[in-house]
Amino acid sequence: MNFLIKILYFISKLPLKVLYIFSDVIFFLNYYLIGYRKKVITQNLRNSFPDKSEEEIRKIRKKFYLNFSDYLVETIKSFSISETESRVRMQHINQDLFHEAKEEGKNIILLAGHVFNWEWINALARIIPQDHCHPVYRKVNSDFWENQMKKVRNKFGNEALEANEVILNIFRSKNDGNSAYMFVADQTPHFSHVTYGLEFLNQRTPAFIGYDKLATRMDLAFIYCEMKKVKRGYYQVNYHRIYPDDEKFTEYEVVKKFHKLLENTLHKYPDNYLWSHRKWKYQDSIKTFDSEK
């Protein structure tokens, strides 16, 4: 394992222009030879964009493979990327929202989707006025990758929290505007935990709702992270405050608003989402389905 770690860190030290050569090779293999999850990707795109032609679907699918290949090498680059390079490659828009929440004395819940490249948001911890920034991650089966990805998410002063412990941590922490929690909020719950679902991209979609418990019980600031790939190796994340319709969020309100915002993003940048993810595999396990748009 130590040898593998050394190899990965050596590769991560290579300039991105070199790593993108590896990306081009990965793209060629995945797209033209292996067809990595081609059926899953194609079906997800067809179901999500029923108005698009087969030619349009093929173009989106090809661009997805290109973006996915870049994401893989950029994730490896995350092992050694400097704060300076990270700030250059990821532009953060609407930072005033973080100062606003600090002045209001409200901790922040950041909600992002699996839009490339969500892994590069980490340097935000050095920019915002909050002292504590907690990326939320899910445990993976491999202890090796678990340790490596936790190290990546703890860079730049972050304090990563495992998904099963984060809700309790937030409830126990002082709500003083000094903490931010980063959720990749379009996670697919395990079928045994699927309770609520909604219509998302024209499909019955099981929704992770842990953060909804926070919205209805605590006065927190919810912020949506809209990712945009400007060009290869350069991204922009635009932050949008999510407000309740009334004084407080009602049950599932923030979940619906997050999915609506994410859906709008995917209509604008359809090739930049993790379409290989089997997001809709537990549709039949939904106990409470919300058909309201």
PDB file of C-alpha atoms in Angstrom:
ATOM      1  CA  MET A   1       0.000   0.000   0.000  1.00  0.00           C
ATOM      2  CA  ASN A   2       2.810   2.428   0.837  1.00  0.00           C
ATOM      3  CA  PHE A   3       4.236   1.854  -2.630  1.00  0.00           C
ATOM      4  CA  LEU A   4       0.856   2.578  -4.228  1.00  0.00           C
ATOM      5  CA  ILE A   5       0.528   5.783  -2.184  1.00  0.00           C
ATOM      6  CA  LYS A   6       3.960   6.909  -3.357  1.00  0.00           C
ATOM      7  CA  ILE A   7       3.023   6.214  -6.975  1.00  0.00           C
ATOM      8  CA  LEU A   8      -0.231   8.169  -6.670  1.00  0.00           C
ATOM      9  CA  TYR A   9       1.472  11.133  -5.048  1.00  0.00           C
ATOM     10  CA  PHE A  10       4.193  11.098  -7.687  1.00  0.00           C
ATOM     11  CA  ILE A  11       1.538  11.156 -10.417  1.00  0.00           C
ATOM     12  CA  SER A  12      -0.355  13.923  -8.620  1.00  0.00           C
ATOM     13  CA  LYS A  13       2.772  16.095  -8.662  1.00  0.00           C
ATOM     14  CA  LEU A  14       2.769  16.119 -12.454  1.00  0.00           C
ATOM     15  CA  PRO A  15       1.463  19.302 -14.098  1.00  0.00           C
ATOM     16  CA  LEU A  16      -2.182  19.148 -15.119  1.00  0.00           C
ATOM     17  CA  LYS A  17      -1.242  19.567 -18.776  1.00  0.00           C
ATOM     18  CA  VAL A  18       0.581  16.236 -18.444  1.00  0.00           C
ATOM     19  CA  LEU A  19      -2.235  14.616 -16.459  1.00  0.00           C
ATOM     20  CA  TYR A  20      -4.677  15.594 -19.185  1.00  0.00           C
ATOM     21  CA  ILE A  21      -2.709  13.362 -21.562  1.00  0.00           C
ATOM     22  CA  PHE A  22      -3.659  10.491 -19.222  1.00  0.00           C
ATOM     23  CA  SER A  23      -7.215  11.814 -19.296  1.00  0.00           C
ATOM     24  CA  ASP A  24      -7.259  11.653 -23.096  1.00  0.00           C
ATOM     25  CA  VAL A  25      -6.128   8.019 -22.941  1.00  0.00           C
ATOM     26  CA  ILE A  26      -8.781   7.183 -20.324  1.00  0.00           C
ATOM     27  CA  PHE A  27     -11.421   8.864 -22.497  1.00  0.00           C
ATOM     28  CA  PHE A  28     -10.368   6.866 -25.579  1.00  0.00           C
ATOM     29  CA  LEU A  29     -10.451   3.589 -23.670  1.00  0.00           C
ATOM     30  CA  ASN A  30     -13.741   4.287 -21.895  1.00  0.00           C
ATOM     31  CA  TYR A  31     -15.592   5.763 -24.841  1.00  0.00           C
ATOM     32  CA  TYR A  32     -14.335   3.778 -27.816  1.00  0.00           C
ATOM     33  CA  LEU A  33     -13.230   0.430 -26.360  1.00  0.00           C
ATOM     34  CA  ILE A  34     -14.647  -0.349 -22.910  1.00  0.00           C
ATOM     35  CA  GLY A  35     -17.913   1.590 -23.052  1.00  0.00           C
ATOM     36  CA  TYR A  36     -17.854   2.172 -19.285  1.00  0.00           C
ATOM     37  CA  ARG A  37     -21.474   2.019 -18.039  1.00  0.00           C
ATOM     38  CA  LYS A  38     -22.635   3.097 -21.479  1.00  0.00           C
ATOM     39  CA  LYS A  39     -26.118   1.624 -21.042  1.00  0.00           C
ATOM     40  CA  VAL A  40     -26.598   3.297 -17.657  1.00  0.00           C
ATOM     41  CA  ILE A  41     -25.378   6.677 -18.942  1.00  0.00           C
ATOM     42  CA  THR A  42     -27.502   6.512 -22.095  1.00  0.00           C
ATOM     43  CA  GLN A  43     -30.653   5.503 -20.233  1.00  0.00           C
ATOM     44  CA  ASN A  44     -30.148   8.186 -17.579  1.00  0.00           C
ATOM     45  CA  LEU A  45     -29.778  10.826 -20.294  1.00  0.00           C
ATOM     46  CA  ARG A  46     -32.789   9.612 -22.273  1.00  0.00           C
ATOM     47  CA  ASN A  47     -34.998   9.567 -19.190  1.00  0.00           C
ATOM     48  CA  SER A  48     -33.756  12.948 -17.977  1.00  0.00           C
ATOM     49  CA  PHE A  49     -34.074  14.734 -21.325  1.00  0.00           C
ATOM     50  CA  PRO A  50     -36.954  13.062 -23.194  1.00  0.00           C
ATOM     51  CA  ASP A  51     -37.238  16.041 -25.559  1.00  0.00           C
ATOM     52  CA  LYS A  52     -33.695  15.656 -26.863  1.00  0.00           C
ATOM     53  CA  SER A  53     -32.952  13.724 -30.036  1.00  0.00           C
ATOM     54  CA  GLU A  54     -30.713  10.672 -30.147  1.00  0.00           C
ATOM     55  CA  GLU A  55     -28.019  12.788 -31.780  1.00  0.00           C
ATOM     56  CA  GLU A  56     -28.186  15.316 -28.937  1.00  0.00           C
ATOM     57  CA  ILE A  57     -27.997  12.485 -26.379  1.00  0.00           C
ATOM     58  CA  ARG A  58     -24.911  11.069 -28.113  1.00  0.00           C
ATOM     59  CA  LYS A  59     -23.183  14.460 -28.054  1.00  0.00           C
ATOM     60  CA  ILE A  60     -23.909  14.938 -24.351  1.00  0.00           C
ATOM     61  CA  ARG A  61     -22.729  11.391 -23.613  1.00  0.00           C
ATOM     62  CA  LYS A  62     -19.436  11.934 -25.441  1.00  0.00           C
ATOM     63  CA  LYS A  63     -18.803  15.217 -23.613  1.00  0.00           C
ATOM     64  CA  PHE A  64     -19.643  13.472 -20.344  1.00  0.00           C
ATOM     65  CA  TYR A  65     -16.913  10.873 -20.988  1.00  0.00           C
ATOM     66  CA  LEU A  66     -14.443  13.708 -21.624  1.00  0.00           C
ATOM     67  CA  ASN A  67     -15.426  15.533 -18.432  1.00  0.00           C
ATOM     68  CA  PHE A  68     -15.445  12.313 -16.411  1.00  0.00           C
ATOM     69  CA  SER A  69     -11.912  11.480 -17.566  1.00  0.00           C
ATOM     70  CA  ASP A  70     -10.764  14.961 -16.555  1.00  0.00           C
ATOM     71  CA  TYR A  71     -12.473  14.507 -13.187  1.00  0.00           C
ATOM     72  CA  LEU A  72     -10.517  11.305 -12.527  1.00  0.00           C
ATOM     73  CA  VAL A  73      -7.098  12.879 -13.092  1.00  0.00           C
ATOM     74  CA  GLU A  74      -8.134  16.080 -11.305  1.00  0.00           C
ATOM     75  CA  THR A  75      -9.091  13.989  -8.278  1.00  0.00           C
ATOM     76  CA  ILE A  76      -5.596  12.507  -8.243  1.00  0.00           C
ATOM     77  CA  LYS A  77      -4.209  16.034  -8.600  1.00  0.00           C
ATOM     78  CA  SER A  78      -6.166  16.908  -5.440  1.00  0.00           C
ATOM     79  CA  PHE A  79      -3.668  14.860  -3.414  1.00  0.00           C
ATOM     80  CA  SER A  80      -0.955  17.477  -3.899  1.00  0.00           C
ATOM     81  CA  ILE A  81      -2.574  20.568  -5.408  1.00  0.00           C
ATOM     82  CA  SER A  82      -1.467  23.780  -3.701  1.00  0.00           C
ATOM     83  CA  GLU A  83      -3.826  26.349  -2.256  1.00  0.00           C
ATOM     84  CA  THR A  84      -2.590  28.904  -4.790  1.00  0.00           C
ATOM     85  CA  GLU A  85      -3.271  26.668  -7.795  1.00  0.00           C
ATOM     86  CA  SER A  86      -6.609  25.606  -6.362  1.00  0.00           C
ATOM     87  CA  ARG A  87      -7.712  29.232  -6.040  1.00  0.00           C
ATOM     88  CA  VAL A  88      -6.635  29.979  -9.594  1.00  0.00           C
ATOM     89  CA  ARG A  89      -8.506  26.996 -10.999  1.00  0.00           C
ATOM     90  CA  MET A  90     -11.701  27.367  -8.953  1.00  0.00           C
ATOM     91  CA  GLN A  91     -13.334  30.782  -8.925  1.00  0.00           C
ATOM     92  CA  HIS A  92     -15.824  31.413  -6.102  1.00  0.00           C
ATOM     93  CA  ILE A  93     -18.685  33.807  -6.943  1.00  0.00           C
ATOM     94  CA  ASN A  94     -21.004  35.546  -4.444  1.00  0.00           C
ATOM     95  CA  GLN A  95     -18.715  35.187  -1.427  1.00  0.00           C
ATOM     96  CA  ASP A  96     -20.741  37.929   0.276  1.00  0.00           C
ATOM     97  CA  LEU A  97     -23.259  35.258   1.260  1.00  0.00           C
ATOM     98  CA  PHE A  98     -20.749  33.808   3.732  1.00  0.00           C
ATOM     99  CA  HIS A  99     -20.178  37.181   5.371  1.00  0.00           C
ATOM    100  CA  GLU A 100     -23.947  37.713   5.475  1.00  0.00           C
ATOM    101  CA  ALA A 101     -24.479  34.415   7.317  1.00  0.00           C
ATOM    102  CA  LYS A 102     -21.638  35.275   9.720  1.00  0.00           C
ATOM    103  CA  GLU A 103     -23.287  38.603  10.560  1.00  0.00           C
ATOM    104  CA  GLU A 104     -26.630  36.838  11.066  1.00  0.00           C
ATOM    105  CA  GLY A 105     -24.995  34.345  13.445  1.00  0.00           C
ATOM    106  CA  LYS A 106     -26.107  31.362  11.335  1.00  0.00           C
ATOM    107  CA  ASN A 107     -23.999  28.328  10.505  1.00  0.00           C
ATOM    108  CA  ILE A 108     -23.992  27.389   6.824  1.00  0.00           C
ATOM    109  CA  ILE A 109     -25.151  24.257   5.017  1.00  0.00           C
ATOM    110  CA  LEU A 110     -23.637  24.111   1.521  1.00  0.00           C
ATOM    111  CA  LEU A 111     -25.566  21.914  -0.922  1.00  0.00           C
ATOM    112  CA  ALA A 112     -23.799  20.717  -4.079  1.00  0.00           C
ATOM    113  CA  GLY A 113     -24.555  18.067  -6.674  1.00  0.00           C
ATOM    114  CA  HIS A 114     -22.303  15.548  -8.395  1.00  0.00           C
ATOM    115  CA  VAL A 115     -21.299  18.234 -10.895  1.00  0.00           C
ATOM    116  CA  PHE A 116     -17.656  18.311 -11.967  1.00  0.00           C
ATOM    117  CA  ASN A 117     -15.524  19.135 -10.183  1.00  0.00           C
ATOM    118  CA  TRP A 118     -17.065  19.229  -6.735  1.00  0.00           C
ATOM    119  CA  GLU A 119     -13.847  17.879  -5.196  1.00  0.00           C
ATOM    120  CA  TRP A 120     -12.086  21.194  -5.865  1.00  0.00           C
ATOM    121  CA  ILE A 121     -14.368  23.310  -3.655  1.00  0.00           C
ATOM    122  CA  ASN A 122     -12.127  22.513  -0.658  1.00  0.00           C
ATOM    123  CA  ALA A 123      -9.980  25.664  -0.848  1.00  0.00           C
ATOM    124  CA  LEU A 124     -13.120  27.624   0.031  1.00  0.00           C
ATOM    125  CA  ALA A 125     -12.138  27.059   3.674  1.00  0.00           C
ATOM    126  CA  ARG A 126      -9.267  29.570   3.253  1.00  0.00           C
ATOM    127  CA  ILE A 127     -11.511  32.223   1.705  1.00  0.00           C
ATOM    128  CA  ILE A 128     -14.659  32.436   3.812  1.00  0.00           C
ATOM    129  CA  PRO A 129     -14.847  34.097   7.266  1.00  0.00           C
ATOM    130  CA  GLN A 130     -16.059  30.916   8.997  1.00  0.00           C
ATOM    131  CA  ASP A 131     -13.333  29.286  11.133  1.00  0.00           C
ATOM    132  CA  HIS A 132     -14.656  25.739  10.737  1.00  0.00           C
ATOM    133  CA  CYS A 133     -15.344  24.178   7.345  1.00  0.00           C
ATOM    134  CA  HIS A 134     -16.561  20.569   7.281  1.00  0.00           C
ATOM    135  CA  PRO A 135     -16.720  18.598   4.005  1.00  0.00           C
ATOM    136  CA  VAL A 136     -19.148  15.709   4.510  1.00  0.00           C
ATOM    137  CA  TYR A 137     -18.096  12.371   3.033  1.00  0.00           C
ATOM    138  CA  ARG A 138     -19.440   8.836   2.814  1.00  0.00           C
ATOM    139  CA  LYS A 139     -17.378   5.888   3.921  1.00  0.00           C
ATOM    140  CA  VAL A 140     -16.172   3.662   1.091  1.00  0.00           C
ATOM    141  CA  ASN A 141     -15.451  -0.060   1.275  1.00  0.00           C
ATOM    142  CA  SER A 142     -11.730   0.319   0.587  1.00  0.00           C
ATOM    143  CA  ASP A 143      -9.742   1.434   3.643  1.00  0.00           C
ATOM    144  CA  PHE A 144      -7.011   2.684   1.319  1.00  0.00           C
ATOM    145  CA  TRP A 145      -9.289   5.021  -0.679  1.00  0.00           C
ATOM    146  CA  GLU A 146     -11.131   5.987   2.485  1.00  0.00           C
ATOM    147  CA  ASN A 147      -7.884   7.270   4.014  1.00  0.00           C
ATOM    148  CA  GLN A 148      -6.698   8.998   0.840  1.00  0.00           C
ATOM    149  CA  MET A 149      -9.973  10.815   0.169  1.00  0.00           C
ATOM    150  CA  LYS A 150     -10.247  11.855   3.805  1.00  0.00           C
ATOM    151  CA  LYS A 151      -6.758  13.404   3.538  1.00  0.00           C
ATOM    152  CA  VAL A 152      -7.845  15.288   0.414  1.00  0.00           C
ATOM    153  CA  ARG A 153     -10.955  16.623   2.130  1.00  0.00           C
ATOM    154  CA  ASN A 154      -8.964  17.690   5.194  1.00  0.00           C
ATOM    155  CA  LYS A 155      -6.647  19.903   3.124  1.00  0.00           C
ATOM    156  CA  PHE A 156      -6.604  23.687   3.485  1.00  0.00           C
ATOM    157  CA  GLY A 157      -7.787  23.617   7.097  1.00  0.00           C
ATOM    158  CA  ASN A 158     -10.959  21.608   6.460  1.00  0.00           C
ATOM    159  CA  GLU A 159     -12.318  19.247   9.096  1.00  0.00           C
ATOM    160  CA  ALA A 160     -14.005  16.380   7.231  1.00  0.00           C
ATOM    161  CA  LEU A 161     -16.961  14.603   8.836  1.00  0.00           C
ATOM    162  CA  GLU A 162     -18.425  11.214   7.957  1.00  0.00           C
ATOM    163  CA  ALA A 163     -22.070  11.379   6.829  1.00  0.00           C
ATOM    164  CA  ASN A 164     -23.364   9.252   9.712  1.00  0.00           C
ATOM    165  CA  GLU A 165     -21.930  11.613  12.325  1.00  0.00           C
ATOM    166  CA  VAL A 166     -22.480  15.041  10.771  1.00  0.00           C
ATOM    167  CA  ILE A 167     -26.151  15.642  11.690  1.00  0.00           C
ATOM    168  CA  LEU A 168     -25.511  14.979  15.371  1.00  0.00           C
ATOM    169  CA  ASN A 169     -22.395  17.166  15.195  1.00  0.00           C
ATOM    170  CA  ILE A 170     -24.411  20.081  13.795  1.00  0.00           C
ATOM    171  CA  PHE A 171     -27.138  19.757  16.427  1.00  0.00           C
ATOM    172  CA  ARG A 172     -24.530  19.730  19.209  1.00  0.00           C
ATOM    173  CA  SER A 173     -22.426  22.606  17.822  1.00  0.00           C
ATOM    174  CA  LYS A 174     -23.066  26.244  18.627  1.00  0.00           C
ATOM    175  CA  ASN A 175     -25.053  27.943  15.860  1.00  0.00           C
ATOM    176  CA  ASP A 176     -23.018  31.137  15.772  1.00  0.00           C
ATOM    177  CA  GLY A 177     -22.230  31.677  12.092  1.00  0.00           C
ATOM    178  CA  ASN A 178     -18.723  30.298  12.484  1.00  0.00           C
ATOM    179  CA  SER A 179     -19.149  26.888  10.815  1.00  0.00           C
ATOM    180  CA  ALA A 180     -19.884  25.698   7.276  1.00  0.00           C
ATOM    181  CA  TYR A 181     -20.829  22.147   6.280  1.00  0.00           C
ATOM    182  CA  MET A 182     -20.393  20.956   2.677  1.00  0.00           C
ATOM    183  CA  PHE A 183     -22.926  18.331   1.533  1.00  0.00           C
ATOM    184  CA  VAL A 184     -22.961  16.605  -1.847  1.00  0.00           C
ATOM    185  CA  ALA A 185     -26.709  16.563  -1.384  1.00  0.00           C
ATOM    186  CA  ASP A 186     -27.881  14.504  -4.356  1.00  0.00           C
ATOM    187  CA  GLN A 187     -26.554  11.290  -2.806  1.00  0.00           C
ATOM    188  CA  THR A 188     -28.743   8.229  -3.357  1.00  0.00           C
ATOM    189  CA  PRO A 189     -29.892   6.746  -0.038  1.00  0.00           C
ATOM    190  CA  HIS A 190     -29.512   3.003   0.467  1.00  0.00           C
ATOM    191  CA  PHE A 191     -32.814   1.278  -0.342  1.00  0.00           C
ATOM    192  CA  SER A 192     -33.324   0.538   3.369  1.00  0.00           C
ATOM    193  CA  HIS A 193     -33.172   4.296   4.098  1.00  0.00           C
ATOM    194  CA  VAL A 194     -35.355   5.500   1.241  1.00  0.00           C
ATOM    195  CA  THR A 195     -38.403   7.248   2.670  1.00  0.00           C
ATOM    196  CA  TYR A 196     -39.028  10.353   0.568  1.00  0.00           C
ATOM    197  CA  GLY A 197     -38.883  10.856  -3.180  1.00  0.00           C
ATOM    198  CA  LEU A 198     -39.678  13.622  -5.621  1.00  0.00           C
ATOM    199  CA  GLU A 199     -39.793  14.287  -9.343  1.00  0.00           C
ATOM    200  CA  PHE A 200     -36.338  15.244 -10.559  1.00  0.00           C
ATOM    201  CA  LEU A 201     -35.325  15.278 -14.217  1.00  0.00           C
ATOM    202  CA  ASN A 202     -38.668  13.710 -15.200  1.00  0.00           C
ATOM    203  CA  GLN A 203     -38.153  10.714 -12.907  1.00  0.00           C
ATOM    204  CA  ARG A 204     -39.239   9.440  -9.515  1.00  0.00           C
ATOM    205  CA  THR A 205     -36.090  10.113  -7.509  1.00  0.00           C
ATOM    206  CA  PRO A 206     -35.196   8.886  -4.000  1.00  0.00           C
ATOM    207  CA  ALA A 207     -33.836  11.858  -2.069  1.00  0.00           C
ATOM    208  CA  PHE A 208     -31.332  12.108   0.753  1.00  0.00           C
ATOM    209  CA  ILE A 209     -33.141  14.170   3.414  1.00  0.00           C
ATOM    210  CA  GLY A 210     -30.741  14.376   6.363  1.00  0.00           C
ATOM    211  CA  TYR A 211     -30.214  18.095   5.880  1.00  0.00           C
ATOM    212  CA  ASP A 212     -34.002  18.633   5.804  1.00  0.00           C
ATOM    213  CA  LYS A 213     -34.143  17.757   9.517  1.00  0.00           C
ATOM    214  CA  LEU A 214     -31.715  20.606  10.104  1.00  0.00           C
ATOM    215  CA  ALA A 215     -33.759  23.065   8.029  1.00  0.00           C
ATOM    216  CA  THR A 216     -36.952  22.502  10.025  1.00  0.00           C
ATOM    217  CA  ARG A 217     -35.332  22.445  13.477  1.00  0.00           C
ATOM    218  CA  MET A 218     -32.520  25.006  13.305  1.00  0.00           C
ATOM    219  CA  ASP A 219     -32.133  28.529  11.956  1.00  0.00           C
ATOM    220  CA  LEU A 220     -29.316  27.870   9.489  1.00  0.00           C
ATOM    221  CA  ALA A 221     -28.207  29.482   6.225  1.00  0.00           C
ATOM    222  CA  PHE A 222     -28.618  27.141   3.244  1.00  0.00           C
ATOM    223  CA  ILE A 223     -26.503  27.862   0.171  1.00  0.00           C
ATOM    224  CA  TYR A 224     -26.622  26.100  -3.201  1.00  0.00           C
ATOM    225  CA  CYS A 225     -23.323  25.586  -5.061  1.00  0.00           C
ATOM    226  CA  GLU A 226     -23.770  25.895  -8.827  1.00  0.00           C
ATOM    227  CA  MET A 227     -20.761  24.403 -10.579  1.00  0.00           C
ATOM    228  CA  LYS A 228     -19.686  25.459 -14.050  1.00  0.00           C
ATOM    229  CA  LYS A 229     -16.749  24.149 -16.094  1.00  0.00           C
ATOM    230  CA  VAL A 230     -15.319  27.272 -17.733  1.00  0.00           C
ATOM    231  CA  LYS A 231     -12.696  25.363 -19.699  1.00  0.00           C
ATOM    232  CA  ARG A 232     -10.416  22.407 -19.118  1.00  0.00           C
ATOM    233  CA  GLY A 233      -8.905  22.678 -15.656  1.00  0.00           C
ATOM    234  CA  TYR A 234     -10.863  25.800 -14.709  1.00  0.00           C
ATOM    235  CA  TYR A 235     -14.150  25.943 -12.844  1.00  0.00           C
ATOM    236  CA  GLN A 236     -16.505  28.459 -11.360  1.00  0.00           C
ATOM    237  CA  VAL A 237     -18.872  27.916  -8.445  1.00  0.00           C
ATOM    238  CA  ASN A 238     -21.677  30.417  -8.024  1.00  0.00           C
ATOM    239  CA  TYR A 239     -23.268  30.464  -4.567  1.00  0.00           C
ATOM    240  CA  HIS A 240     -27.032  31.040  -4.190  1.00  0.00           C
ATOM    241  CA  ARG A 241     -28.821  31.481  -0.859  1.00  0.00           C
ATOM    242  CA  ILE A 242     -31.887  29.260  -0.444  1.00  0.00           C
ATOM    243  CA  TYR A 243     -34.633  31.011   1.504  1.00  0.00           C
ATOM    244  CA  PRO A 244     -37.878  29.537   2.904  1.00  0.00           C
ATOM    245  CA  ASP A 245     -41.157  30.766   1.430  1.00  0.00           C
ATOM    246  CA  ASP A 246     -42.318  31.759   4.904  1.00  0.00           C
ATOM    247  CA  GLU A 247     -40.450  32.508   8.111  1.00  0.00           C
ATOM    248  CA  LYS A 248     -39.148  28.938   8.471  1.00  0.00           C
ATOM    249  CA  PHE A 249     -38.615  25.982   6.159  1.00  0.00           C
ATOM    250  CA  THR A 250     -41.436  23.458   6.079  1.00  0.00           C
ATOM    251  CA  GLU A 251     -40.791  19.726   5.800  1.00  0.00           C
ATOM    252  CA  TYR A 252     -38.966  18.812   2.555  1.00  0.00           C
ATOM    253  CA  GLU A 253     -39.026  22.429   1.318  1.00  0.00           C
ATOM    254  CA  VAL A 254     -35.252  22.804   1.171  1.00  0.00           C
ATOM    255  CA  VAL A 255     -34.947  19.365  -0.484  1.00  0.00           C
ATOM    256  CA  LYS A 256     -37.321  20.395  -3.267  1.00  0.00           C
ATOM    257  CA  LYS A 257     -35.638  23.763  -3.747  1.00  0.00           C
ATOM    258  CA  PHE A 258     -32.181  22.193  -3.925  1.00  0.00           C
ATOM    259  CA  HIS A 259     -33.294  19.650  -6.547  1.00  0.00           C
ATOM    260  CA  LYS A 260     -34.989  22.376  -8.586  1.00  0.00           C
ATOM    261  CA  LEU A 261     -31.803  24.461  -8.586  1.00  0.00           C
ATOM    262  CA  LEU A 262     -29.700  21.427  -9.509  1.00  0.00           C
ATOM    263  CA  GLU A 263     -32.137  20.540 -12.304  1.00  0.00           C
ATOM    264  CA  ASN A 264     -31.792  24.060 -13.720  1.00  0.00           C
ATOM    265  CA  THR A 265     -27.994  23.703 -13.628  1.00  0.00           C
ATOM    266  CA  LEU A 266     -28.130  20.388 -15.485  1.00  0.00           C
ATOM    267  CA  HIS A 267     -30.339  21.833 -18.202  1.00  0.00           C
ATOM    268  CA  LYS A 268     -27.661  24.495 -18.736  1.00  0.00           C
ATOM    269  CA  TYR A 269     -24.627  22.154 -18.482  1.00  0.00           C
ATOM    270  CA  PRO A 270     -25.971  18.633 -19.155  1.00  0.00           C
ATOM    271  CA  ASP A 271     -22.596  17.003 -19.897  1.00  0.00           C
ATOM    272  CA  ASN A 272     -21.007  17.943 -16.569  1.00  0.00           C
ATOM    273  CA  TYR A 273     -22.947  15.619 -14.246  1.00  0.00           C
ATOM    274  CA  LEU A 274     -22.097  12.134 -12.970  1.00  0.00           C
ATOM    275  CA  TRP A 275     -24.452  10.281 -15.312  1.00  0.00           C
ATOM    276  CA  SER A 276     -22.696   6.969 -14.652  1.00  0.00           C
ATOM    277  CA  HIS A 277     -24.163   7.075 -11.134  1.00  0.00           C
ATOM    278  CA  ARG A 278     -27.158   4.712 -10.701  1.00  0.00           C
ATOM    279  CA  LYS A 279     -29.190   7.438  -9.043  1.00  0.00           C
ATOM    280  CA  TRP A 280     -32.596   6.019  -9.899  1.00  0.00           C
ATOM    281  CA  LYS A 281     -32.080   2.341  -9.023  1.00  0.00           C
ATOM    282  CA  TYR A 282     -34.214   2.487  -5.850  1.00  0.00           C
ATOM    283  CA  GLN A 283     -37.268   4.189  -7.329  1.00  0.00           C
ATOM    284  CA  ASP A 284     -39.550   1.375  -6.197  1.00  0.00           C
ATOM    285  CA  SER A 285     -38.424   1.770  -2.562  1.00  0.00           C
ATOM    286  CA  ILE A 286     -39.882   5.282  -2.203  1.00  0.00           C
ATOM    287  CA  LYS A 287     -42.473   5.319   0.572  1.00  0.00           C
ATOM    288  CA  THR A 288     -43.616   8.946   0.277  1.00  0.00           C
ATOM    289  CA  PHE A 289     -43.578  10.432  -3.213  1.00  0.00           C
ATOM    290  CA  ASP A 290     -43.984  14.169  -3.671  1.00  0.00           C
ATOM    291  CA  SER A 291     -45.261  14.915  -7.182  1.00  0.00           C
ATOM    292  CA  GLU A 292     -45.542  18.660  -6.544  1.00  0.00           C
ATOM    293  CA  LYS A 293     -43.143  20.675  -8.703  1.00  0.00           C
TER     294      LYS A 293
END
